[in-house]
PDB file of C-alpha atoms in Angstrom:
ATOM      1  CA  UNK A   1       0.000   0.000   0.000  1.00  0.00           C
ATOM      2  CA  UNK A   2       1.496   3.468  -0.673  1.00  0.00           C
ATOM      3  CA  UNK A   3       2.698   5.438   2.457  1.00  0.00           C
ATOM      4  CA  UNK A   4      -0.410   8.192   1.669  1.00  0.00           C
ATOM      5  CA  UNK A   5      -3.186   5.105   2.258  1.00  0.00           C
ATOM      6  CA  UNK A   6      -1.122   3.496   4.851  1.00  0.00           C
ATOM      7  CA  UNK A   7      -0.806   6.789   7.003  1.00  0.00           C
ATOM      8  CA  UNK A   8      -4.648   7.268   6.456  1.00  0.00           C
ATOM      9  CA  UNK A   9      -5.129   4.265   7.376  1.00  0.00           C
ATOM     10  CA  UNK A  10      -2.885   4.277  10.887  1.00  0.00           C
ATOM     11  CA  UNK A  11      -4.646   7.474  12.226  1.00  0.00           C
ATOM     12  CA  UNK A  12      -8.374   7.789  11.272  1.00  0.00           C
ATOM     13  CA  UNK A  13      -9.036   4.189  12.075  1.00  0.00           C
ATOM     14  CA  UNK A  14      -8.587   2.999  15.519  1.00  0.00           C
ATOM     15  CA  UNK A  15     -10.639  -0.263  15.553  1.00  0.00           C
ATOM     16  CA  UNK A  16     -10.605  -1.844  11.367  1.00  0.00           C
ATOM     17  CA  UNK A  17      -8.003  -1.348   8.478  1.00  0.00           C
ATOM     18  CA  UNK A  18     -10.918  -0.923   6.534  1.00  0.00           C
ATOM     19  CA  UNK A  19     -11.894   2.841   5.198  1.00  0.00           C
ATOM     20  CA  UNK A  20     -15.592   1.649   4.982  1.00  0.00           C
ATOM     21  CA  UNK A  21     -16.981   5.017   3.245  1.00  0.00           C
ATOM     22  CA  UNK A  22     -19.300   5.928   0.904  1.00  0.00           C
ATOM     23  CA  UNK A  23     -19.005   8.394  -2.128  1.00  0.00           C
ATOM     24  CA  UNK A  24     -21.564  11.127  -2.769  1.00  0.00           C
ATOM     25  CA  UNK A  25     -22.757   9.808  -6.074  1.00  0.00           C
ATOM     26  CA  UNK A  26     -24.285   7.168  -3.714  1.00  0.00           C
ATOM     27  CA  UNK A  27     -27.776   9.200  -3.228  1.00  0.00           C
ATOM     28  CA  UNK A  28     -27.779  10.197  -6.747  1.00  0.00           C
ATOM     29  CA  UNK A  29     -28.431  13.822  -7.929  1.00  0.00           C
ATOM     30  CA  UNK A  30     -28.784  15.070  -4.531  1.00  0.00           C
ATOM     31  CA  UNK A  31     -26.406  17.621  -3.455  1.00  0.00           C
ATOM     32  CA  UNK A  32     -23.316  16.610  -2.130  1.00  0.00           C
ATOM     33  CA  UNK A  33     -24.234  18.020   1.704  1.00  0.00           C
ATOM     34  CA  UNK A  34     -27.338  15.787   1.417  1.00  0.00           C
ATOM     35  CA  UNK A  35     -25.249  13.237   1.138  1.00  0.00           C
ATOM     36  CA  UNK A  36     -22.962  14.054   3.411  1.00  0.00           C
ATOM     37  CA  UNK A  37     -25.399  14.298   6.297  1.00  0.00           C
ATOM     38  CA  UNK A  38     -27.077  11.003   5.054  1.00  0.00           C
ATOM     39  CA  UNK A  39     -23.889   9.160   5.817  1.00  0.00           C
ATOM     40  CA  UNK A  40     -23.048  10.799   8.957  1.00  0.00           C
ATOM     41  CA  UNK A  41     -27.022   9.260   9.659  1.00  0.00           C
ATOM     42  CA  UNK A  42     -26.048   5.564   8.250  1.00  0.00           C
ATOM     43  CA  UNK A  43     -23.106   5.737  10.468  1.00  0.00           C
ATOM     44  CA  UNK A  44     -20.110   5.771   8.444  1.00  0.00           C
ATOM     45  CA  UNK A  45     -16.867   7.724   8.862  1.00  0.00           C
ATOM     46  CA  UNK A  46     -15.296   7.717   5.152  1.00  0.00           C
ATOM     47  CA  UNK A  47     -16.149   9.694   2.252  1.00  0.00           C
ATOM     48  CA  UNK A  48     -15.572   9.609  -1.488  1.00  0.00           C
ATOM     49  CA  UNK A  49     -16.449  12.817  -3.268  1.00  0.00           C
ATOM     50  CA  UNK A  50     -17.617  11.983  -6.454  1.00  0.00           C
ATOM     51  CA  UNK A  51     -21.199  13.994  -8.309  1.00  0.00           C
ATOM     52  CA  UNK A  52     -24.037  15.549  -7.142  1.00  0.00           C
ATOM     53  CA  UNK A  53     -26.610  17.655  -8.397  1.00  0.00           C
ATOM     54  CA  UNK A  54     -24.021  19.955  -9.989  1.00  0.00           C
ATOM     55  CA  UNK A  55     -21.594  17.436 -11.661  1.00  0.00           C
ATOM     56  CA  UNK A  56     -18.739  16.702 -10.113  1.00  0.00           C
ATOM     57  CA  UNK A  57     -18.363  18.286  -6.458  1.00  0.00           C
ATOM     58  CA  UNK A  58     -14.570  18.655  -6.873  1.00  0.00           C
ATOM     59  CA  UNK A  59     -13.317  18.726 -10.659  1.00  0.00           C
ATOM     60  CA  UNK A  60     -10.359  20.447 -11.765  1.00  0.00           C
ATOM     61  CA  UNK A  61     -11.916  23.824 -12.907  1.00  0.00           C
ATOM     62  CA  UNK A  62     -13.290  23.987  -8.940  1.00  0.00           C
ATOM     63  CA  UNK A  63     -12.262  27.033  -7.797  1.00  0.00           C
ATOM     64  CA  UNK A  64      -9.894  26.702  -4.734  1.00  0.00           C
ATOM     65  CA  UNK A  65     -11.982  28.673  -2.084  1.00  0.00           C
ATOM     66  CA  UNK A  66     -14.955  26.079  -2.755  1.00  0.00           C
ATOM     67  CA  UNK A  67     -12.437  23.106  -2.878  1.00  0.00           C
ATOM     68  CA  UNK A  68     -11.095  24.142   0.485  1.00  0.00           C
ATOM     69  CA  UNK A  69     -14.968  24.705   1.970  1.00  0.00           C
ATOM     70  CA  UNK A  70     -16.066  21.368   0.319  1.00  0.00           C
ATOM     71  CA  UNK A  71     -13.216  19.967   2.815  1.00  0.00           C
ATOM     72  CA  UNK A  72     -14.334  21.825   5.916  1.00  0.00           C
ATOM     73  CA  UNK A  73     -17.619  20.543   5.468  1.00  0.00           C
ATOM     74  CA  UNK A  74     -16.560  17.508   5.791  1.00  0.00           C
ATOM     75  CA  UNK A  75     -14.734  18.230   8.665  1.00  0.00           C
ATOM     76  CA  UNK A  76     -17.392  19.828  10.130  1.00  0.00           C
ATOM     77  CA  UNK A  77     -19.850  16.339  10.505  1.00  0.00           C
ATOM     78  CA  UNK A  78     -16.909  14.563  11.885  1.00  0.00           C
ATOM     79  CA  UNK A  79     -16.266  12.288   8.483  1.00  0.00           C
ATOM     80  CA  UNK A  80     -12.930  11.850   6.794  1.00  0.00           C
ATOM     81  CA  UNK A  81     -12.227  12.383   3.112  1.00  0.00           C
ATOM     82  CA  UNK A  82     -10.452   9.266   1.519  1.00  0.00           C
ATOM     83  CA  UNK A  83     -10.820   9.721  -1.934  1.00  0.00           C
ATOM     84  CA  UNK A  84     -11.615  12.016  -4.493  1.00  0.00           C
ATOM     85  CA  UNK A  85     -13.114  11.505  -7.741  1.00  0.00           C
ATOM     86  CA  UNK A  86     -12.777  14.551  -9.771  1.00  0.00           C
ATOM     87  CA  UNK A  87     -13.289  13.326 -13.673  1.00  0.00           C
ATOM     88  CA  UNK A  88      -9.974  13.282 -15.664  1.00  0.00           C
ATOM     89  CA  UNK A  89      -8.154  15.908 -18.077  1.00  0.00           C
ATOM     90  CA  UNK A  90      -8.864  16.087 -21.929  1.00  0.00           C
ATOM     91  CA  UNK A  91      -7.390  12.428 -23.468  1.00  0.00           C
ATOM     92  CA  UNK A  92      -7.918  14.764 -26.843  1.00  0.00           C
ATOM     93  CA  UNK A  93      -5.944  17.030 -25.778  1.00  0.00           C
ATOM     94  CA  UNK A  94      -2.297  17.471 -26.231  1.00  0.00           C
ATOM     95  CA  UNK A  95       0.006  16.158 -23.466  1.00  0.00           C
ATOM     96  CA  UNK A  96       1.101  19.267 -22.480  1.00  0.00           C
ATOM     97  CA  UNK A  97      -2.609  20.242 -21.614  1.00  0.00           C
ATOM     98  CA  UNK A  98      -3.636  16.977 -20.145  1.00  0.00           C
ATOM     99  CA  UNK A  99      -0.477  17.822 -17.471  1.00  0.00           C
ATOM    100  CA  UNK A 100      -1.505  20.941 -16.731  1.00  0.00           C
ATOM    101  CA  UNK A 101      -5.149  19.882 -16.129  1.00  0.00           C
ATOM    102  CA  UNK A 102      -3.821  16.855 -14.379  1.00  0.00           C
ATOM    103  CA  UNK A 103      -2.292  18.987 -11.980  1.00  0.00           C
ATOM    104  CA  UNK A 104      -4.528  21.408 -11.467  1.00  0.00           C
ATOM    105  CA  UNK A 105      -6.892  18.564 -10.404  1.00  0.00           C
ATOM    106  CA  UNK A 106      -4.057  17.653  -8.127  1.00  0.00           C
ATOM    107  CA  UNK A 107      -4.150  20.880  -6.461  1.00  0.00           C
ATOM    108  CA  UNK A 108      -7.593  20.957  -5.666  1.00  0.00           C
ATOM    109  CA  UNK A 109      -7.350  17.317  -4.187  1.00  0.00           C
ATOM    110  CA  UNK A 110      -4.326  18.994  -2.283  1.00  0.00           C
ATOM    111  CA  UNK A 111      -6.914  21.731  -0.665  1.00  0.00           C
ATOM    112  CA  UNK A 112      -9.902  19.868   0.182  1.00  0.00           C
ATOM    113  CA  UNK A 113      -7.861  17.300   1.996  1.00  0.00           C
ATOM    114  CA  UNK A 114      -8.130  14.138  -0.214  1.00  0.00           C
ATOM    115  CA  UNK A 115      -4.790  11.627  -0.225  1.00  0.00           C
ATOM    116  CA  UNK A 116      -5.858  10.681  -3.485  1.00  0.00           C
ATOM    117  CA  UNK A 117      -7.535  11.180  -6.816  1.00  0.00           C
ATOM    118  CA  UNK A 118      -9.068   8.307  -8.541  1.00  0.00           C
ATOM    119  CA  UNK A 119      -8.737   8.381 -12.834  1.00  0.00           C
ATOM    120  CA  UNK A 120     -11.174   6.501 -15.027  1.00  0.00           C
ATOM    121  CA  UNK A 121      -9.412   4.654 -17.380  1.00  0.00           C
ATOM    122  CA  UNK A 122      -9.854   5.075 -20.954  1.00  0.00           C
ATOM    123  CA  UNK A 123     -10.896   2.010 -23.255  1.00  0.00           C
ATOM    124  CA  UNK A 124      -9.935   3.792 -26.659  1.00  0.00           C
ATOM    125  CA  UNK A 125      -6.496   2.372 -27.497  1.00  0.00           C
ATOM    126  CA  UNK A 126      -5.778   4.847 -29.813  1.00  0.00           C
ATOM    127  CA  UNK A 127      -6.099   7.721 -26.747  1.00  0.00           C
ATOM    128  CA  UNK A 128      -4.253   5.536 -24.340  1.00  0.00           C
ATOM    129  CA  UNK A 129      -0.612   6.015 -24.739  1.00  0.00           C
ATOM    130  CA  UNK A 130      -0.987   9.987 -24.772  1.00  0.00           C
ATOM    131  CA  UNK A 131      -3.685   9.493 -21.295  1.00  0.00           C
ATOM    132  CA  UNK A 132      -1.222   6.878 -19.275  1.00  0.00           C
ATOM    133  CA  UNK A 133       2.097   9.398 -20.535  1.00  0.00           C
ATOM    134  CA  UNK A 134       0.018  12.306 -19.021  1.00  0.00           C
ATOM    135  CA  UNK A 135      -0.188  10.242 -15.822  1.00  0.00           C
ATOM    136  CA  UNK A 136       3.391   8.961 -15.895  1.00  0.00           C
ATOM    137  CA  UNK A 137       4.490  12.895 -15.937  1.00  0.00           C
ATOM    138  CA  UNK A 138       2.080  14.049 -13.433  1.00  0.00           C
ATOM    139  CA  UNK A 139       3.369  10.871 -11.070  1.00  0.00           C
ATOM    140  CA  UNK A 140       6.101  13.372  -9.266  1.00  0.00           C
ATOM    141  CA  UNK A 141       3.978  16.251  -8.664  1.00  0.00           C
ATOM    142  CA  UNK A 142       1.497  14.547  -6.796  1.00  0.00           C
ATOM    143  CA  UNK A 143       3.601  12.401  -4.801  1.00  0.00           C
ATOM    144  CA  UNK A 144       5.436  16.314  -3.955  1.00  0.00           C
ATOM    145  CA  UNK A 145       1.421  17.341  -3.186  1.00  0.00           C
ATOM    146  CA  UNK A 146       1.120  13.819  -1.250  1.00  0.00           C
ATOM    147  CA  UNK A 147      -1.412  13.159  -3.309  1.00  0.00           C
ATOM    148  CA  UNK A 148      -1.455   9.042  -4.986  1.00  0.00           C
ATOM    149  CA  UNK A 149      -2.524   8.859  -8.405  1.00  0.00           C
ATOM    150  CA  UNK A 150      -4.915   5.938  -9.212  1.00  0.00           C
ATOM    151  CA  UNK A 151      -6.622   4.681 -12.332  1.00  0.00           C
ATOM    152  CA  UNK A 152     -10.252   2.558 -11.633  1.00  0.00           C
ATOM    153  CA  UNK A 153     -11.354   0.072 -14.537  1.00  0.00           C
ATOM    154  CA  UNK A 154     -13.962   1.883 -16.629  1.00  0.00           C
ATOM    155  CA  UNK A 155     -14.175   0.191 -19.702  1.00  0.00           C
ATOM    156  CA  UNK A 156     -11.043  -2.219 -19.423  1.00  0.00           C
ATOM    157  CA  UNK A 157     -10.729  -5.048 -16.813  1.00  0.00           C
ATOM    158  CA  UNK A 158      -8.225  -4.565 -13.772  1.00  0.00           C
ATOM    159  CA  UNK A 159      -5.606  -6.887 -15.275  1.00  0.00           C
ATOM    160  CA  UNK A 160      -5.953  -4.396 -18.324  1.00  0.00           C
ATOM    161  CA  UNK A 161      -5.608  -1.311 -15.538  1.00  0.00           C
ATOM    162  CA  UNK A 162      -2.674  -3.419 -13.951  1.00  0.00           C
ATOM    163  CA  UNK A 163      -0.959  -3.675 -17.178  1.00  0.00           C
ATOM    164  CA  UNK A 164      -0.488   0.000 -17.397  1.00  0.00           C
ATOM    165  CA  UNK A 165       0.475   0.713 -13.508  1.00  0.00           C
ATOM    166  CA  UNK A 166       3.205  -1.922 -14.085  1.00  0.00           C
ATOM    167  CA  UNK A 167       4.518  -0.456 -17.236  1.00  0.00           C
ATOM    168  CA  UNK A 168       4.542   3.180 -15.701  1.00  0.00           C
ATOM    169  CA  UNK A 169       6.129   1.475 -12.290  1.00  0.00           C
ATOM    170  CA  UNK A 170       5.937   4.638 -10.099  1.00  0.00           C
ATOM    171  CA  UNK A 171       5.081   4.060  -6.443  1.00  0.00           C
ATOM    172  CA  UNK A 172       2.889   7.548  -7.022  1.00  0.00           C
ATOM    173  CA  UNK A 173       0.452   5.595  -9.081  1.00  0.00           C
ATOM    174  CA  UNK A 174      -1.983   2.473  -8.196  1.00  0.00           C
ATOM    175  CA  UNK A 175      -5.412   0.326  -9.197  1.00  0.00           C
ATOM    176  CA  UNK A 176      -8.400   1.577  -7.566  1.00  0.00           C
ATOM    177  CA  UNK A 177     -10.560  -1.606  -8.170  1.00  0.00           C
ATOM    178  CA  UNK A 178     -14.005  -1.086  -9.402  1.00  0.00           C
ATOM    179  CA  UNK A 179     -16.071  -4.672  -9.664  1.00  0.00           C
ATOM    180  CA  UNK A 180     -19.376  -3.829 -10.715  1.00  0.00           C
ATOM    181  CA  UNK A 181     -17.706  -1.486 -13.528  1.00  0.00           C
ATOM    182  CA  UNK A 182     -15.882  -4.953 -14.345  1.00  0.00           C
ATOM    183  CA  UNK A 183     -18.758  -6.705 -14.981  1.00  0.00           C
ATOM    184  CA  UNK A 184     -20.928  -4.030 -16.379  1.00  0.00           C
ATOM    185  CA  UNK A 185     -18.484  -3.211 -19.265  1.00  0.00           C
ATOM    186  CA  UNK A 186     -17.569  -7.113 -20.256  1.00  0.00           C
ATOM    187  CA  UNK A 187     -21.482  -7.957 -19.537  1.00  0.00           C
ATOM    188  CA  UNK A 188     -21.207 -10.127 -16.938  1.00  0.00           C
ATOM    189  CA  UNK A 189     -18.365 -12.231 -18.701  1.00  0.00           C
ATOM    190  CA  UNK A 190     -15.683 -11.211 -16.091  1.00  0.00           C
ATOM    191  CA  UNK A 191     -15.797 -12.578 -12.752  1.00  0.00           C
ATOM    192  CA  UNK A 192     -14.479  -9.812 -10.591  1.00  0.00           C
ATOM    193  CA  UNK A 193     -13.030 -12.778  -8.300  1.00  0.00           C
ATOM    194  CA  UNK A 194     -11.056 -14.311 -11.136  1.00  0.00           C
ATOM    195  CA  UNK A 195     -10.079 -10.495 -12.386  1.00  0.00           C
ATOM    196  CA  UNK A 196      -8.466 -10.384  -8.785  1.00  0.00           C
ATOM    197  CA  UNK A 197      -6.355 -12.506  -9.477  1.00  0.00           C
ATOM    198  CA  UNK A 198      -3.913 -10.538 -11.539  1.00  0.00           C
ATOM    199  CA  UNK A 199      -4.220  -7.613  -9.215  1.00  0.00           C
ATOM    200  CA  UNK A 200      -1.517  -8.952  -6.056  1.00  0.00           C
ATOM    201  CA  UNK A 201       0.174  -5.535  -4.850  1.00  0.00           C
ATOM    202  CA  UNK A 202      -0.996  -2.659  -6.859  1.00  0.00           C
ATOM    203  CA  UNK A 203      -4.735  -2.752  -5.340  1.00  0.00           C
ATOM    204  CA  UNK A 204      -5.156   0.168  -2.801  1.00  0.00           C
ATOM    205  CA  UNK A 205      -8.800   0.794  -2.514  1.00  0.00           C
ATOM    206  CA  UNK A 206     -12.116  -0.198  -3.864  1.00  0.00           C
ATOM    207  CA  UNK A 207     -15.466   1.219  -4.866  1.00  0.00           C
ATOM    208  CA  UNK A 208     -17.789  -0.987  -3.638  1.00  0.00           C
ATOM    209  CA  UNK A 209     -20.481  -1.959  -6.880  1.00  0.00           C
ATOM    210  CA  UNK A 210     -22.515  -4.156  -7.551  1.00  0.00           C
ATOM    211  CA  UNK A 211     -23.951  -5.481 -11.597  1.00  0.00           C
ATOM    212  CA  UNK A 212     -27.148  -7.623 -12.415  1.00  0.00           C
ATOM    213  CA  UNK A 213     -27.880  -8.328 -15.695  1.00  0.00           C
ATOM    214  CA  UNK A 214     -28.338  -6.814 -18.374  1.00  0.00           C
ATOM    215  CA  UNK A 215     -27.174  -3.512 -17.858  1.00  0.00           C
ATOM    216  CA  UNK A 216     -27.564  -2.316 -14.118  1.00  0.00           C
ATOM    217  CA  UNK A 217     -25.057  -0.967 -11.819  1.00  0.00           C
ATOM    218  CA  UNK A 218     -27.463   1.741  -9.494  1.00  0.00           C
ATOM    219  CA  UNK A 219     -28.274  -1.356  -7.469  1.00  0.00           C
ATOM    220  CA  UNK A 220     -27.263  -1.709  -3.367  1.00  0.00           C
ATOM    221  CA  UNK A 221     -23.983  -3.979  -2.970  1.00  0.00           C
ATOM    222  CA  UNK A 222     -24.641  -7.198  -1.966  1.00  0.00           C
ATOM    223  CA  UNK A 223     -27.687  -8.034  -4.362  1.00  0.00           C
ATOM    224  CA  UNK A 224     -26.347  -8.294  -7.649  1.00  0.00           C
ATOM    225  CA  UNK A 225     -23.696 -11.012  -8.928  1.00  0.00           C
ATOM    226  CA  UNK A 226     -20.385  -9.606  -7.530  1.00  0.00           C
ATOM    227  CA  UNK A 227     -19.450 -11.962  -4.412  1.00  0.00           C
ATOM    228  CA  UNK A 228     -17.810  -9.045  -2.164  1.00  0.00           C
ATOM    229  CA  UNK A 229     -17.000 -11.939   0.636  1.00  0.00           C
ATOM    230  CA  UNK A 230     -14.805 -13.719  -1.874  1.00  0.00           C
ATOM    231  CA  UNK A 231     -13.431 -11.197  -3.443  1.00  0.00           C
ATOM    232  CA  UNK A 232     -12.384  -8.526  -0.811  1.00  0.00           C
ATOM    233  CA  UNK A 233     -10.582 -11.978   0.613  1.00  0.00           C
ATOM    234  CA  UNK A 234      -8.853 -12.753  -2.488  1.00  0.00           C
ATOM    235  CA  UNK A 235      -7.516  -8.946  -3.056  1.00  0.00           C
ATOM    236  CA  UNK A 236      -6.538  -9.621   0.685  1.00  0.00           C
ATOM    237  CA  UNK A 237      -3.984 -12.251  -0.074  1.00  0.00           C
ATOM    238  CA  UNK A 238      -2.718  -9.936  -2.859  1.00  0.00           C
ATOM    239  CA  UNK A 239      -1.916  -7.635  -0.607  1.00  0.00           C
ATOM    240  CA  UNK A 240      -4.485  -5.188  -0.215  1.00  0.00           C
ATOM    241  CA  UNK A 241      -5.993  -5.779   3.269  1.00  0.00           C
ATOM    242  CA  UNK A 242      -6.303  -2.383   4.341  1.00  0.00           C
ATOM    243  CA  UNK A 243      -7.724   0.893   3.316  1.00  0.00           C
ATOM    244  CA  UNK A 244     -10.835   2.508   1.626  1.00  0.00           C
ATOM    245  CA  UNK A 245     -13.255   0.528   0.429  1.00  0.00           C
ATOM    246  CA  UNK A 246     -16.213   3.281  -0.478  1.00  0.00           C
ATOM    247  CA  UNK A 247     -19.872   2.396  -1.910  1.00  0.00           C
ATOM    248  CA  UNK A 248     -20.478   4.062  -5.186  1.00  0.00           C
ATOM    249  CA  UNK A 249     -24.541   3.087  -5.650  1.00  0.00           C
ATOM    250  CA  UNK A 250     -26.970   2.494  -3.927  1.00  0.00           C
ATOM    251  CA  UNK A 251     -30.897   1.767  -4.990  1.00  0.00           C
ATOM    252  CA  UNK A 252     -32.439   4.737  -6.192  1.00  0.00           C
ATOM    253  CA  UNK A 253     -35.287   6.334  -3.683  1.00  0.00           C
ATOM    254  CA  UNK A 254     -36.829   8.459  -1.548  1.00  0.00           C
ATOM    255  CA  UNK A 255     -34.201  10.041   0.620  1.00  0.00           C
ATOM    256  CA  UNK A 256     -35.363   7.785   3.847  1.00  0.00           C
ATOM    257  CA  UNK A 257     -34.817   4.882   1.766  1.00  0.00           C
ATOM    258  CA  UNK A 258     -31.421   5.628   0.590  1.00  0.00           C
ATOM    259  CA  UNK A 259     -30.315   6.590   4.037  1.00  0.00           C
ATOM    260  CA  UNK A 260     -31.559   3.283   4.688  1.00  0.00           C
ATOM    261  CA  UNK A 261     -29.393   1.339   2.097  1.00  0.00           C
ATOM    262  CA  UNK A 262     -26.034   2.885   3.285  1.00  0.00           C
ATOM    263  CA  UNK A 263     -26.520   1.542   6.589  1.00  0.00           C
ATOM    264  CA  UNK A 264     -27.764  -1.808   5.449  1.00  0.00           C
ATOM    265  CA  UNK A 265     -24.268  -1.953   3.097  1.00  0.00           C
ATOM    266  CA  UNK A 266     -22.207  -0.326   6.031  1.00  0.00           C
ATOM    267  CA  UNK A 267     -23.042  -3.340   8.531  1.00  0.00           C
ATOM    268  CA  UNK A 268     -23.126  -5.648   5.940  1.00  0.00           C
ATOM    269  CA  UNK A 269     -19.237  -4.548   4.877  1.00  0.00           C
ATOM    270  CA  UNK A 270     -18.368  -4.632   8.546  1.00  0.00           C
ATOM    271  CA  UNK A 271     -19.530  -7.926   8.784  1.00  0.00           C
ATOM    272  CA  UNK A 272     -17.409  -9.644   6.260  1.00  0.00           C
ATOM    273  CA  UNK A 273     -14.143  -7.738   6.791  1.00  0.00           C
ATOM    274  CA  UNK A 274     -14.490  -8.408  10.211  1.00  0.00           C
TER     275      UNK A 274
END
């Protein structure tokens, strides 16, 4: 585990080495304090900023005095930020202006207190070696920001993510694993259990979703096809058994109901990590 999840890790969690969070995208188009205060009600202490009603709640173009009062909200309800995912830079762009995006994304990880910014990889071959050399030159500048640079599967499998993180071999860049984006992009072909496999040591958090058939990922974790038991024990034997591991979706509903569902996934995460 990098040094940035590890230290997270060793002081906001006294009792697990699990970061059980969730991110905000988790009640849907709600704004992001609505979620906020939903999961300080289902009782968690971690949180992934992802959308809201707005877009993104942190993106690159955020302005830095709302990236720094996104963080002191969070502060505020007693939660800790684990994660941040802020979209990407322009793949169409030229490198030079994917870096500078790149690190201006960075920087606004760097001011609302996230130790990391999670990167959707990019299925188009022909965009890939110009995305992963924007990541391989950004790799410095956030370890100097102490913030870890990860790429989740979104489109490719994580062996296809892990390919990349080997091949860029920078201990400022690792696999956020995503199974219900796994099996939602290969239809249900890919057993997130068996993609594990090829994931030993670069794994350093998770976003907890779920897939049923045909097309369905805005489902609670823990009733579609992903077996989280299995597979948050076979990513432990590669290595990865501590740090976040942050529900993305939840079942779409009245706001009662989705407070409802965190919990539900909250206890049953705690039970099978425990």
């Amino acid at each position: 585990m990098s040094g940035l999840l590890l230290s997270a890790c060793n002081t906001f969690s006294k009792t697990s080495p699990w970061l059980i969070g969730c991110y905000t995208r988790a009640w849907g188009s709600r704004n992001y304090l609505i979620a906020l205060d939903g999961m300080v009600e289902a009782g968690y202490k971690y949180v992934g900023l992802s959308t809201h009603d707005k877009g993104r709640v942190i993106d690159r173009d955020t302005a830095p005095d709302i990236a720094f009062q996104v963080g002191e909200e969070i502060k505020k309800r007693g939660l800790k930020l684990v994660a941040l995912s802020g979209g990407t830079f322009d793949s169409n762009a030229p490198v030079s202006q994917g870096i500078e995006q790149l690190k201006r994304l960075i920087d606004n990880a760097e001011r609302c207190g996230s130790p990391l910014i999670q990167l959707n990889d990019i299925a188009d071959q022909s965009l890939e070696p110009d995305f992963y050399k924007v990541i391989s030159e950004c790799c410095d500048y956030g370890l100097e920001k102490k913030v870890l640079i990860t790429v989740k599967p979104h489109g490719s499998t994580g062996a296809e993510c892990r390919e990349h993180v080997d091949r860029i071999n920078h201990k400022n860049f690792k696999l956020w694993y995503d199974p219900g984006n796994v099996a939602y992009y290969t239809e249900g072909k890919v057993d997130p259990v068996q993609d594990a496999e090829a994931l030993d040591g670069v794994v350093v958090g998770m976003a907890v979703k779920d897939f049923k058939q045909p097309k369905n990922v805005n489902i609670t974790p823990g009733t579609g096809i992903v077996d989280f038991e299995k597979l948050i024990a076979r990513l432990k034997k590669g290595g990865f058994s501590k740090g976040p591991l942050i529900v993305e979706q939840l079942a779409p509903g009245e706001l009662p109901f989705v407070n409802a569902e965190a919990r539900k996934v909250r206890e049953y995460l705690e039970g099978i990590t425990s």
